[in-house]
Amino acid sequence: MLKKPELLAPAGSLQMLHTAFDFGADAVYLGAPRYSLRVRNNEFHKIEALKKAVEIAKKQNKKIYILSNIFAHNTKIKTFLKDIKPIVDLKPDALIVSDPGIIDLIQNNFENIPLHLSVQTNTMNYSSVRFWAKNGISRIILSRELSINEIAEIREHCPDIELEVFIHGALCIAYSGRCLMSGYFNHRDANQGTCTNACRWEYVVKEKNKNEWMALEEDEHGSYLFNSKDLCGLKHLEKLIKIGIHSFKIEGRTKSAYYVARTVQVYKTAMDLILKGEKINKDLFESLNLLANRGYTDGFFDRHSVEEYQNYERGFSYSDKSQYVADAFYFDEEKQLMKIRVKNHFEVGDTIECLHPQGNIKKNIDFIQNEQGENIKIAPGNGYEVYLNLPKKLIGAFLVKIK
């Protein structure tokens, strides 16, 4: 009988944390101030927010892992114990770490705090897994650069050690994030949590030939030579469950709550089907295509030609199938209408999908009312609030316009 794995979701805000749990995630991961790799766009830069997050998780019998996975310079080592103690005192389910010095400080100063080894440490083989386990690490997050067969071999040699695998999200051009581009161009070090995603920029690469500089351009838009497609491991999920992976991790702490809702819903549904002995249906793949993305790749799960990894056309996420347009946040009992917080333009006649933990509903918009009670044809965009004819049970839904 297959063992149920953990589904682990990103949380860059309390809204994302609530969304992850509502849609079926078993655990979330979030960053410690100063010591994680996503300092920007992170609501958890104050201990009060971290405390609230831990309380929410424990109340729902869910797990919460706090990242402290930078490679620390001396200045951060000097302050680490003082800064991490209030976080340890919150009793999260684990700290995610990578720096041997930080690991040593934690182990010598705190008892009974589980440590998970970050993907930043690039654990590639079963000997490394054994080494870290011998040194007090309770879970190893394997490098993204491993094939299915290599992961299976690690499990075979390390049957009793918890293994975690990234299953969905952005990929770096460097070994699991050990990139120098942002630090070189912008003096913002990716390994200190301030990556500017310089790999996604538009480049014109020149080659010196016969004393002339030749521009190598993909097309009129430039070339995104270092821009990886996004990882989508959905079709490999059954194999990985059978291997015995303990936890499947979704990347994306800087993305939206809608992204968390969609990915968690899809992978939770897929896991449930597999555990019941059923096949994943193609609708789940189509659901992921509704998300803005850079194109999808299997990453290193299968060995592909290099061309399949890169997206040379654009460095930003995009979907031509749908657009996240609004949140349903309040049901007006007097009007019997749902109040909507608009994110992007939509109008009467559009088809929307309401993404909700209790199930998704598609609806044609035939009515929009503004806050003054007037019927309007268009919800103009971000910053507006309008009313739609949606049932009360859809409070908390994410509204997605189907193109």
mmCIF file of C-alpha atoms in Angstrom:
data_model
loop_
_atom_site.group_PDB
_atom_site.id
_atom_site.type_symbol
_atom_site.label_atom_id
_atom_site.label_comp_id
_atom_site.label_asym_id
_atom_site.label_seq_id
_atom_site.Cartn_x
_atom_site.Cartn_y
_atom_site.Cartn_z
ATOM 1 C CA MET A 1 0.000 0.000 0.000
ATOM 2 C CA LEU A 2 1.316 3.430 -0.949
ATOM 3 C CA LYS A 3 2.156 5.804 1.866
ATOM 4 C CA LYS A 4 0.558 9.258 1.758
ATOM 5 C CA PRO A 5 3.242 11.924 1.238
ATOM 6 C CA GLU A 6 3.177 15.451 2.611
ATOM 7 C CA LEU A 7 2.157 18.291 0.292
ATOM 8 C CA LEU A 8 4.260 21.335 1.180
ATOM 9 C CA ALA A 9 3.258 24.800 -0.053
ATOM 10 C CA PRO A 10 4.992 28.206 -0.062
ATOM 11 C CA ALA A 11 3.836 31.075 2.152
ATOM 12 C CA GLY A 12 5.112 34.602 1.627
ATOM 13 C CA SER A 13 2.121 36.047 3.500
ATOM 14 C CA LEU A 14 -0.611 35.067 5.929
ATOM 15 C CA GLN A 15 -3.091 35.048 3.040
ATOM 16 C CA MET A 16 -0.953 32.492 1.214
ATOM 17 C CA LEU A 17 -0.691 30.417 4.411
ATOM 18 C CA HIS A 18 -4.476 30.397 4.898
ATOM 19 C CA THR A 19 -4.980 29.582 1.208
ATOM 20 C CA ALA A 20 -2.506 26.685 1.290
ATOM 21 C CA PHE A 21 -4.248 25.083 4.261
ATOM 22 C CA ASP A 22 -7.755 25.743 2.910
ATOM 23 C CA PHE A 23 -6.929 24.038 -0.388
ATOM 24 C CA GLY A 24 -5.365 20.976 1.212
ATOM 25 C CA ALA A 25 -1.654 21.502 1.906
ATOM 26 C CA ASP A 26 -0.294 19.518 4.841
ATOM 27 C CA ALA A 27 2.440 22.026 5.618
ATOM 28 C CA VAL A 28 3.865 25.401 4.606
ATOM 29 C CA TYR A 29 7.353 26.870 4.565
ATOM 30 C CA LEU A 30 8.192 30.524 5.167
ATOM 31 C CA GLY A 31 11.269 32.631 5.743
ATOM 32 C CA ALA A 32 13.021 33.881 8.871
ATOM 33 C CA PRO A 33 13.951 37.587 8.785
ATOM 34 C CA ARG A 34 17.512 38.212 7.473
ATOM 35 C CA TYR A 35 18.327 34.522 7.126
ATOM 36 C CA SER A 36 16.215 33.161 4.265
ATOM 37 C CA LEU A 37 16.512 33.357 0.500
ATOM 38 C CA ARG A 38 13.368 35.396 -0.174
ATOM 39 C CA VAL A 39 13.773 38.585 1.831
ATOM 40 C CA ARG A 40 11.760 40.676 -0.616
ATOM 41 C CA ASN A 41 7.982 40.295 -0.837
ATOM 42 C CA ASN A 42 7.947 38.480 2.481
ATOM 43 C CA GLU A 43 5.328 39.405 5.076
ATOM 44 C CA PHE A 44 7.115 37.414 7.781
ATOM 45 C CA HIS A 45 9.863 39.926 8.511
ATOM 46 C CA LYS A 46 8.479 40.510 12.019
ATOM 47 C CA ILE A 47 8.279 37.966 14.809
ATOM 48 C CA GLU A 48 4.604 38.809 15.407
ATOM 49 C CA ALA A 49 3.671 37.558 11.930
ATOM 50 C CA LEU A 50 5.726 34.409 12.404
ATOM 51 C CA LYS A 51 4.069 33.779 15.764
ATOM 52 C CA LYS A 52 0.620 34.129 14.221
ATOM 53 C CA ALA A 53 1.578 31.767 11.396
ATOM 54 C CA VAL A 54 2.757 29.072 13.824
ATOM 55 C CA GLU A 55 -0.427 29.449 15.901
ATOM 56 C CA ILE A 56 -2.628 29.064 12.801
ATOM 57 C CA ALA A 57 -0.751 25.946 11.693
ATOM 58 C CA LYS A 58 -0.896 24.254 15.083
ATOM 59 C CA LYS A 59 -4.585 25.080 15.502
ATOM 60 C CA GLN A 60 -5.321 23.301 12.198
ATOM 61 C CA ASN A 61 -2.998 20.393 13.001
ATOM 62 C CA LYS A 62 -0.773 21.415 10.092
ATOM 63 C CA LYS A 63 3.006 21.784 10.006
ATOM 64 C CA ILE A 64 5.136 24.849 9.528
ATOM 65 C CA TYR A 65 8.803 25.003 8.541
ATOM 66 C CA ILE A 66 10.850 28.188 8.865
ATOM 67 C CA LEU A 67 13.727 28.848 6.502
ATOM 68 C CA SER A 68 17.106 29.949 7.719
ATOM 69 C CA ASN A 69 18.946 28.808 4.640
ATOM 70 C CA ILE A 70 21.353 31.563 3.615
ATOM 71 C CA PHE A 71 25.097 31.004 3.407
ATOM 72 C CA ALA A 72 25.975 33.435 6.144
ATOM 73 C CA HIS A 73 28.757 36.019 6.128
ATOM 74 C CA ASN A 74 30.534 36.754 9.420
ATOM 75 C CA THR A 75 28.264 39.707 10.193
ATOM 76 C CA LYS A 76 25.192 37.472 10.210
ATOM 77 C CA ILE A 77 26.896 34.716 12.179
ATOM 78 C CA LYS A 78 27.553 37.254 14.950
ATOM 79 C CA THR A 79 23.850 38.048 15.333
ATOM 80 C CA PHE A 80 22.364 34.691 14.421
ATOM 81 C CA LEU A 81 21.785 33.194 17.862
ATOM 82 C CA LYS A 82 20.137 36.348 19.174
ATOM 83 C CA ASP A 83 17.863 36.600 16.134
ATOM 84 C CA ILE A 84 16.948 32.918 15.862
ATOM 85 C CA LYS A 85 16.114 32.319 19.557
ATOM 86 C CA PRO A 86 12.643 33.973 19.412
ATOM 87 C CA ILE A 87 11.894 31.870 16.324
ATOM 88 C CA VAL A 88 13.023 28.638 17.975
ATOM 89 C CA ASP A 89 10.894 29.572 20.999
ATOM 90 C CA LEU A 90 7.814 29.531 18.734
ATOM 91 C CA LYS A 91 8.400 25.780 18.313
ATOM 92 C CA PRO A 92 8.007 25.451 14.550
ATOM 93 C CA ASP A 93 8.023 21.893 13.247
ATOM 94 C CA ALA A 94 11.481 22.383 11.721
ATOM 95 C CA LEU A 95 14.073 24.898 10.586
ATOM 96 C CA ILE A 96 15.309 24.606 6.991
ATOM 97 C CA VAL A 97 19.078 25.214 6.913
ATOM 98 C CA SER A 98 22.043 24.951 4.558
ATOM 99 C CA ASP A 99 25.130 26.604 6.098
ATOM 100 C CA PRO A 100 27.229 24.145 8.208
ATOM 101 C CA GLY A 101 28.133 26.997 10.545
ATOM 102 C CA ILE A 102 24.477 27.835 11.182
ATOM 103 C CA ILE A 103 23.714 24.137 11.648
ATOM 104 C CA ASP A 104 26.500 23.903 14.238
ATOM 105 C CA LEU A 105 25.254 26.983 16.121
ATOM 106 C CA ILE A 106 21.695 25.638 16.277
ATOM 107 C CA GLN A 107 22.729 22.173 17.405
ATOM 108 C CA ASN A 108 25.065 23.484 20.107
ATOM 109 C CA ASN A 109 22.601 25.991 21.533
ATOM 110 C CA PHE A 110 19.105 24.571 21.125
ATOM 111 C CA GLU A 111 17.651 21.163 21.863
ATOM 112 C CA ASN A 112 14.959 19.226 20.078
ATOM 113 C CA ILE A 113 14.530 21.512 17.065
ATOM 114 C CA PRO A 114 14.320 19.350 13.900
ATOM 115 C CA LEU A 115 16.510 20.493 11.022
ATOM 116 C CA HIS A 116 15.746 20.020 7.328
ATOM 117 C CA LEU A 117 18.594 20.420 4.861
ATOM 118 C CA SER A 118 17.857 23.048 2.209
ATOM 119 C CA VAL A 119 18.015 22.351 -1.509
ATOM 120 C CA GLN A 120 20.735 25.049 -1.501
ATOM 121 C CA THR A 121 23.151 22.463 -0.129
ATOM 122 C CA ASN A 122 22.842 20.520 -3.396
ATOM 123 C CA THR A 123 22.558 17.003 -2.015
ATOM 124 C CA MET A 124 23.115 14.799 -5.064
ATOM 125 C CA ASN A 125 23.942 11.306 -3.797
ATOM 126 C CA TYR A 126 23.149 8.762 -1.082
ATOM 127 C CA SER A 127 26.539 9.173 0.590
ATOM 128 C CA SER A 128 25.792 12.869 1.179
ATOM 129 C CA VAL A 129 22.320 11.990 2.492
ATOM 130 C CA ARG A 130 23.887 9.570 4.984
ATOM 131 C CA PHE A 131 26.486 12.156 6.029
ATOM 132 C CA TRP A 132 23.877 14.771 6.858
ATOM 133 C CA ALA A 133 21.635 12.274 8.625
ATOM 134 C CA LYS A 134 24.593 11.204 10.814
ATOM 135 C CA ASN A 135 25.059 14.864 11.689
ATOM 136 C CA GLY A 136 21.569 15.384 13.048
ATOM 137 C CA ILE A 137 19.553 16.403 9.967
ATOM 138 C CA SER A 138 16.083 14.834 10.047
ATOM 139 C CA ARG A 139 15.069 15.521 6.412
ATOM 140 C CA ILE A 140 17.029 16.060 3.221
ATOM 141 C CA ILE A 141 15.608 18.283 0.467
ATOM 142 C CA LEU A 142 17.212 16.755 -2.600
ATOM 143 C CA SER A 143 18.834 18.795 -5.330
ATOM 144 C CA ARG A 144 16.611 19.707 -8.261
ATOM 145 C CA GLU A 145 19.259 18.359 -10.618
ATOM 146 C CA LEU A 146 18.459 14.677 -9.970
ATOM 147 C CA SER A 147 16.673 12.250 -12.278
ATOM 148 C CA ILE A 148 13.900 9.901 -11.169
ATOM 149 C CA ASN A 149 16.360 6.979 -11.292
ATOM 150 C CA GLU A 150 18.902 8.823 -9.143
ATOM 151 C CA ILE A 151 16.226 9.705 -6.577
ATOM 152 C CA ALA A 152 15.128 6.050 -6.505
ATOM 153 C CA GLU A 153 18.722 4.944 -5.927
ATOM 154 C CA ILE A 154 19.093 7.370 -3.023
ATOM 155 C CA ARG A 155 15.892 6.004 -1.474
ATOM 156 C CA GLU A 156 17.148 2.436 -1.931
ATOM 157 C CA HIS A 157 20.380 3.217 -0.049
ATOM 158 C CA CYS A 158 18.680 5.442 2.553
ATOM 159 C CA PRO A 159 15.344 3.744 3.306
ATOM 160 C CA ASP A 160 14.779 5.348 6.711
ATOM 161 C CA ILE A 161 15.706 8.986 6.007
ATOM 162 C CA GLU A 162 13.039 11.566 5.127
ATOM 163 C CA LEU A 163 13.444 12.860 1.563
ATOM 164 C CA GLU A 164 11.789 15.938 0.085
ATOM 165 C CA VAL A 165 11.572 16.817 -3.616
ATOM 166 C CA PHE A 166 10.588 20.003 -5.460
ATOM 167 C CA ILE A 167 7.636 19.102 -7.680
ATOM 168 C CA HIS A 168 6.554 22.462 -9.183
ATOM 169 C CA GLY A 169 7.758 26.038 -9.685
ATOM 170 C CA ALA A 170 10.575 28.228 -10.969
ATOM 171 C CA LEU A 171 13.994 26.800 -11.818
ATOM 172 C CA CYS A 172 17.367 28.514 -11.578
ATOM 173 C CA ILE A 173 20.102 28.305 -14.194
ATOM 174 C CA ALA A 174 22.563 27.526 -11.384
ATOM 175 C CA TYR A 175 22.745 24.486 -9.142
ATOM 176 C CA SER A 176 19.628 24.943 -6.990
ATOM 177 C CA GLY A 177 20.045 28.674 -6.641
ATOM 178 C CA ARG A 178 23.807 29.042 -6.215
ATOM 179 C CA CYS A 179 23.840 31.905 -8.698
ATOM 180 C CA LEU A 180 26.178 34.917 -8.917
ATOM 181 C CA MET A 181 24.406 36.942 -11.627
ATOM 182 C CA SER A 182 22.285 39.151 -9.365
ATOM 183 C CA GLY A 183 25.218 39.888 -7.077
ATOM 184 C CA TYR A 184 27.477 40.692 -10.015
ATOM 185 C CA PHE A 185 25.083 42.985 -11.881
ATOM 186 C CA ASN A 186 23.131 44.568 -9.018
ATOM 187 C CA HIS A 187 25.165 43.947 -5.863
ATOM 188 C CA ARG A 188 22.156 42.014 -4.535
ATOM 189 C CA ASP A 189 23.308 38.549 -3.597
ATOM 190 C CA ALA A 190 20.938 35.675 -4.407
ATOM 191 C CA ASN A 191 22.500 33.628 -1.622
ATOM 192 C CA GLN A 192 21.636 36.339 0.906
ATOM 193 C CA GLY A 193 17.980 36.456 -0.098
ATOM 194 C CA THR A 194 17.954 39.481 -2.408
ATOM 195 C CA CYS A 195 17.984 37.943 -5.896
ATOM 196 C CA THR A 196 16.810 40.273 -8.685
ATOM 197 C CA ASN A 197 16.219 37.365 -11.110
ATOM 198 C CA ALA A 198 18.842 38.686 -13.493
ATOM 199 C CA CYS A 199 18.613 35.394 -15.382
ATOM 200 C CA ARG A 200 15.156 36.435 -16.614
ATOM 201 C CA TRP A 201 16.317 39.671 -18.238
ATOM 202 C CA GLU A 202 16.530 40.355 -21.944
ATOM 203 C CA TYR A 203 20.099 39.971 -23.214
ATOM 204 C CA VAL A 204 22.029 40.563 -26.406
ATOM 205 C CA VAL A 205 25.096 38.338 -26.317
ATOM 206 C CA LYS A 206 28.050 39.361 -28.465
ATOM 207 C CA GLU A 207 30.821 37.221 -29.890
ATOM 208 C CA LYS A 208 34.181 38.561 -30.983
ATOM 209 C CA ASN A 209 34.947 37.374 -34.513
ATOM 210 C CA LYS A 210 37.606 38.850 -36.767
ATOM 211 C CA ASN A 211 37.812 41.977 -34.593
ATOM 212 C CA GLU A 212 34.071 42.550 -34.952
ATOM 213 C CA TRP A 213 31.402 42.179 -32.292
ATOM 214 C CA MET A 214 28.556 40.073 -33.656
ATOM 215 C CA ALA A 215 25.168 40.394 -31.958
ATOM 216 C CA LEU A 216 23.493 37.026 -31.408
ATOM 217 C CA GLU A 217 19.791 37.860 -31.272
ATOM 218 C CA GLU A 218 16.925 35.380 -31.119
ATOM 219 C CA ASP A 219 14.358 37.800 -32.575
ATOM 220 C CA GLU A 220 13.254 41.438 -32.454
ATOM 221 C CA HIS A 221 12.470 41.120 -28.728
ATOM 222 C CA GLY A 222 15.986 40.095 -27.742
ATOM 223 C CA SER A 223 17.016 36.762 -26.278
ATOM 224 C CA TYR A 224 16.452 35.217 -22.869
ATOM 225 C CA LEU A 225 19.424 32.861 -22.993
ATOM 226 C CA PHE A 226 19.502 32.116 -19.254
ATOM 227 C CA ASN A 227 15.760 31.847 -18.722
ATOM 228 C CA SER A 228 14.600 28.396 -17.625
ATOM 229 C CA LYS A 229 11.075 27.165 -18.097
ATOM 230 C CA ASP A 230 9.133 26.349 -14.923
ATOM 231 C CA LEU A 231 9.241 22.898 -13.377
ATOM 232 C CA CYS A 232 6.084 20.779 -13.610
ATOM 233 C CA GLY A 233 6.475 17.291 -12.177
ATOM 234 C CA LEU A 234 2.816 16.285 -12.255
ATOM 235 C CA LYS A 235 3.285 13.401 -14.681
ATOM 236 C CA HIS A 236 6.088 11.981 -12.503
ATOM 237 C CA LEU A 237 4.117 12.198 -9.266
ATOM 238 C CA GLU A 238 3.037 8.548 -9.238
ATOM 239 C CA LYS A 239 6.617 7.300 -9.715
ATOM 240 C CA LEU A 240 7.878 9.529 -6.917
ATOM 241 C CA ILE A 241 5.124 8.412 -4.549
ATOM 242 C CA LYS A 242 6.007 4.776 -5.280
ATOM 243 C CA ILE A 243 9.679 5.535 -4.599
ATOM 244 C CA GLY A 244 8.628 6.703 -1.144
ATOM 245 C CA ILE A 245 9.298 10.443 -1.166
ATOM 246 C CA HIS A 246 8.177 11.893 2.152
ATOM 247 C CA SER A 247 7.289 15.426 1.002
ATOM 248 C CA PHE A 248 6.496 17.191 -2.277
ATOM 249 C CA LYS A 249 7.384 20.855 -2.336
ATOM 250 C CA ILE A 250 5.856 23.634 -4.437
ATOM 251 C CA GLU A 251 8.115 26.622 -5.117
ATOM 252 C CA GLY A 252 6.752 30.191 -5.038
ATOM 253 C CA ARG A 253 6.915 32.297 -1.869
ATOM 254 C CA THR A 254 6.948 35.491 -3.945
ATOM 255 C CA LYS A 255 3.919 34.475 -6.028
ATOM 256 C CA SER A 256 0.220 35.086 -5.397
ATOM 257 C CA ALA A 257 -2.302 33.366 -3.153
ATOM 258 C CA TYR A 258 -4.125 32.371 -6.354
ATOM 259 C CA TYR A 259 -0.978 30.533 -7.522
ATOM 260 C CA VAL A 260 -0.901 28.660 -4.210
ATOM 261 C CA ALA A 261 -4.605 27.789 -4.483
ATOM 262 C CA ARG A 262 -4.278 26.422 -8.014
ATOM 263 C CA THR A 263 -1.084 24.406 -7.504
ATOM 264 C CA VAL A 264 -2.120 22.951 -4.133
ATOM 265 C CA GLN A 265 -5.541 22.002 -5.476
ATOM 266 C CA VAL A 266 -4.069 20.258 -8.514
ATOM 267 C CA TYR A 267 -1.347 18.329 -6.703
ATOM 268 C CA LYS A 268 -3.634 17.406 -3.786
ATOM 269 C CA THR A 269 -6.223 16.039 -6.228
ATOM 270 C CA ALA A 270 -3.526 14.150 -8.145
ATOM 271 C CA MET A 271 -2.084 12.627 -4.968
ATOM 272 C CA ASP A 272 -5.532 11.506 -3.812
ATOM 273 C CA LEU A 273 -6.220 9.838 -7.172
ATOM 274 C CA ILE A 274 -2.883 8.014 -7.165
ATOM 275 C CA LEU A 275 -3.352 6.784 -3.601
ATOM 276 C CA LYS A 276 -6.751 5.364 -4.618
ATOM 277 C CA GLY A 277 -5.135 3.544 -7.530
ATOM 278 C CA GLU A 278 -6.618 5.839 -10.161
ATOM 279 C CA LYS A 279 -4.947 7.717 -13.003
ATOM 280 C CA ILE A 280 -4.394 11.477 -13.158
ATOM 281 C CA ASN A 281 -6.775 12.986 -15.685
ATOM 282 C CA LYS A 282 -5.708 15.514 -18.291
ATOM 283 C CA ASP A 283 -7.904 18.221 -16.746
ATOM 284 C CA LEU A 284 -5.326 18.606 -13.980
ATOM 285 C CA PHE A 285 -2.615 19.386 -16.527
ATOM 286 C CA GLU A 286 -4.941 21.901 -18.158
ATOM 287 C CA SER A 287 -5.544 23.537 -14.769
ATOM 288 C CA LEU A 288 -1.819 24.169 -14.383
ATOM 289 C CA ASN A 289 -1.728 25.662 -17.876
ATOM 290 C CA LEU A 290 -4.241 28.265 -16.665
ATOM 291 C CA LEU A 291 -1.542 29.658 -14.381
ATOM 292 C CA ALA A 292 0.836 32.296 -15.694
ATOM 293 C CA ASN A 293 4.095 30.461 -16.394
ATOM 294 C CA ARG A 294 7.274 30.567 -18.466
ATOM 295 C CA GLY A 295 6.401 27.321 -20.175
ATOM 296 C CA TYR A 296 6.780 23.978 -18.398
ATOM 297 C CA THR A 297 9.593 21.465 -18.311
ATOM 298 C CA ASP A 298 10.179 18.140 -16.549
ATOM 299 C CA GLY A 299 13.440 19.585 -15.294
ATOM 300 C CA PHE A 300 15.894 16.774 -14.628
ATOM 301 C CA PHE A 301 13.312 14.089 -13.776
ATOM 302 C CA ASP A 302 13.867 12.853 -17.332
ATOM 303 C CA ARG A 303 17.018 13.648 -19.256
ATOM 304 C CA HIS A 304 16.043 15.969 -22.109
ATOM 305 C CA SER A 305 17.917 17.899 -24.732
ATOM 306 C CA VAL A 306 18.988 21.351 -23.569
ATOM 307 C CA GLU A 307 16.516 23.093 -25.880
ATOM 308 C CA GLU A 308 13.555 21.853 -23.863
ATOM 309 C CA TYR A 309 14.667 23.576 -20.664
ATOM 310 C CA GLN A 310 14.977 27.125 -21.915
ATOM 311 C CA ASN A 311 12.393 29.743 -22.883
ATOM 312 C CA TYR A 312 14.054 32.072 -25.383
ATOM 313 C CA GLU A 313 10.923 34.101 -26.144
ATOM 314 C CA ARG A 314 10.152 35.875 -22.846
ATOM 315 C CA GLY A 315 11.482 36.196 -19.321
ATOM 316 C CA PHE A 316 8.143 36.694 -17.572
ATOM 317 C CA SER A 317 5.261 34.406 -16.629
ATOM 318 C CA TYR A 318 2.262 34.454 -18.955
ATOM 319 C CA SER A 319 -0.900 32.521 -19.743
ATOM 320 C CA ASP A 320 -2.938 32.917 -22.928
ATOM 321 C CA LYS A 321 -5.689 30.725 -21.466
ATOM 322 C CA SER A 322 -6.768 32.627 -18.348
ATOM 323 C CA GLN A 323 -6.182 35.632 -16.100
ATOM 324 C CA TYR A 324 -6.626 35.998 -12.354
ATOM 325 C CA VAL A 325 -9.118 38.881 -12.068
ATOM 326 C CA ALA A 326 -10.648 39.094 -8.568
ATOM 327 C CA ASP A 327 -11.201 37.777 -5.040
ATOM 328 C CA ALA A 328 -14.636 37.018 -3.551
ATOM 329 C CA PHE A 329 -14.276 38.297 0.012
ATOM 330 C CA TYR A 330 -17.696 39.240 1.432
ATOM 331 C CA PHE A 331 -21.321 38.194 0.932
ATOM 332 C CA ASP A 332 -23.854 41.011 1.369
ATOM 333 C CA GLU A 333 -26.891 39.420 3.035
ATOM 334 C CA GLU A 334 -29.148 42.362 2.273
ATOM 335 C CA LYS A 335 -28.313 42.487 -1.422
ATOM 336 C CA GLN A 336 -27.758 38.724 -1.696
ATOM 337 C CA LEU A 337 -24.693 39.533 -3.782
ATOM 338 C CA MET A 338 -21.010 38.726 -3.467
ATOM 339 C CA LYS A 339 -18.604 41.614 -3.015
ATOM 340 C CA ILE A 340 -15.551 41.264 -5.227
ATOM 341 C CA ARG A 341 -12.100 42.829 -4.920
ATOM 342 C CA VAL A 342 -11.010 43.448 -8.521
ATOM 343 C CA LYS A 343 -7.435 42.626 -9.573
ATOM 344 C CA ASN A 344 -7.708 42.855 -13.360
ATOM 345 C CA HIS A 345 -10.246 44.024 -15.953
ATOM 346 C CA PHE A 346 -13.281 41.841 -16.654
ATOM 347 C CA GLU A 347 -16.750 42.592 -18.034
ATOM 348 C CA VAL A 348 -20.262 41.318 -18.645
ATOM 349 C CA GLY A 349 -20.138 38.410 -21.079
ATOM 350 C CA ASP A 350 -16.854 36.999 -19.765
ATOM 351 C CA THR A 351 -16.606 33.433 -18.502
ATOM 352 C CA ILE A 352 -14.985 33.052 -15.105
ATOM 353 C CA GLU A 353 -13.868 30.101 -13.026
ATOM 354 C CA CYS A 354 -14.368 30.454 -9.275
ATOM 355 C CA LEU A 355 -11.527 28.549 -7.605
ATOM 356 C CA HIS A 356 -12.646 27.364 -4.157
ATOM 357 C CA PRO A 357 -11.577 24.698 -1.620
ATOM 358 C CA GLN A 358 -15.025 23.066 -1.844
ATOM 359 C CA GLY A 359 -14.849 22.782 -5.627
ATOM 360 C CA ASN A 360 -14.540 25.037 -8.655
ATOM 361 C CA ILE A 361 -17.499 26.560 -10.503
ATOM 362 C CA LYS A 362 -17.599 28.120 -13.971
ATOM 363 C CA LYS A 363 -20.009 30.981 -14.607
ATOM 364 C CA ASN A 364 -20.840 33.484 -17.326
ATOM 365 C CA ILE A 365 -20.919 37.030 -15.960
ATOM 366 C CA ASP A 366 -24.286 38.566 -16.754
ATOM 367 C CA PHE A 367 -24.388 41.212 -14.037
ATOM 368 C CA ILE A 368 -21.942 43.624 -12.370
ATOM 369 C CA GLN A 369 -22.949 46.243 -9.819
ATOM 370 C CA ASN A 370 -20.741 49.013 -8.470
ATOM 371 C CA GLU A 371 -20.618 50.206 -4.838
ATOM 372 C CA GLN A 372 -23.226 52.877 -5.598
ATOM 373 C CA GLY A 373 -25.743 50.195 -6.590
ATOM 374 C CA GLU A 374 -25.522 50.966 -10.317
ATOM 375 C CA ASN A 375 -25.392 48.244 -12.950
ATOM 376 C CA ILE A 376 -22.187 48.507 -14.974
ATOM 377 C CA LYS A 377 -20.728 46.589 -17.906
ATOM 378 C CA ILE A 378 -17.049 46.618 -16.917
ATOM 379 C CA ALA A 379 -15.030 46.042 -13.730
ATOM 380 C CA PRO A 380 -12.172 48.398 -14.636
ATOM 381 C CA GLY A 381 -9.231 46.849 -12.779
ATOM 382 C CA ASN A 382 -7.159 46.791 -9.613
ATOM 383 C CA GLY A 383 -8.422 48.967 -6.766
ATOM 384 C CA TYR A 384 -12.146 48.642 -7.481
ATOM 385 C CA GLU A 385 -14.758 46.651 -5.563
ATOM 386 C CA VAL A 386 -17.936 45.429 -7.276
ATOM 387 C CA TYR A 387 -20.803 43.005 -6.698
ATOM 388 C CA LEU A 388 -21.511 39.809 -8.643
ATOM 389 C CA ASN A 389 -24.360 37.334 -8.520
ATOM 390 C CA LEU A 390 -22.456 34.477 -6.831
ATOM 391 C CA PRO A 391 -23.652 32.134 -4.060
ATOM 392 C CA LYS A 392 -22.551 32.654 -0.466
ATOM 393 C CA LYS A 393 -20.640 29.366 -0.428
ATOM 394 C CA LEU A 394 -18.034 30.921 -2.742
ATOM 395 C CA ILE A 395 -16.688 33.356 -0.128
ATOM 396 C CA GLY A 396 -12.918 33.169 -0.394
ATOM 397 C CA ALA A 397 -12.911 32.082 -4.047
ATOM 398 C CA PHE A 398 -10.322 33.280 -6.551
ATOM 399 C CA LEU A 399 -11.970 34.445 -9.787
ATOM 400 C CA VAL A 400 -10.196 33.593 -13.025
ATOM 401 C CA LYS A 401 -11.266 34.862 -16.450
ATOM 402 C CA ILE A 402 -11.141 32.118 -19.071
ATOM 403 C CA LYS A 403 -9.860 33.514 -22.349
#
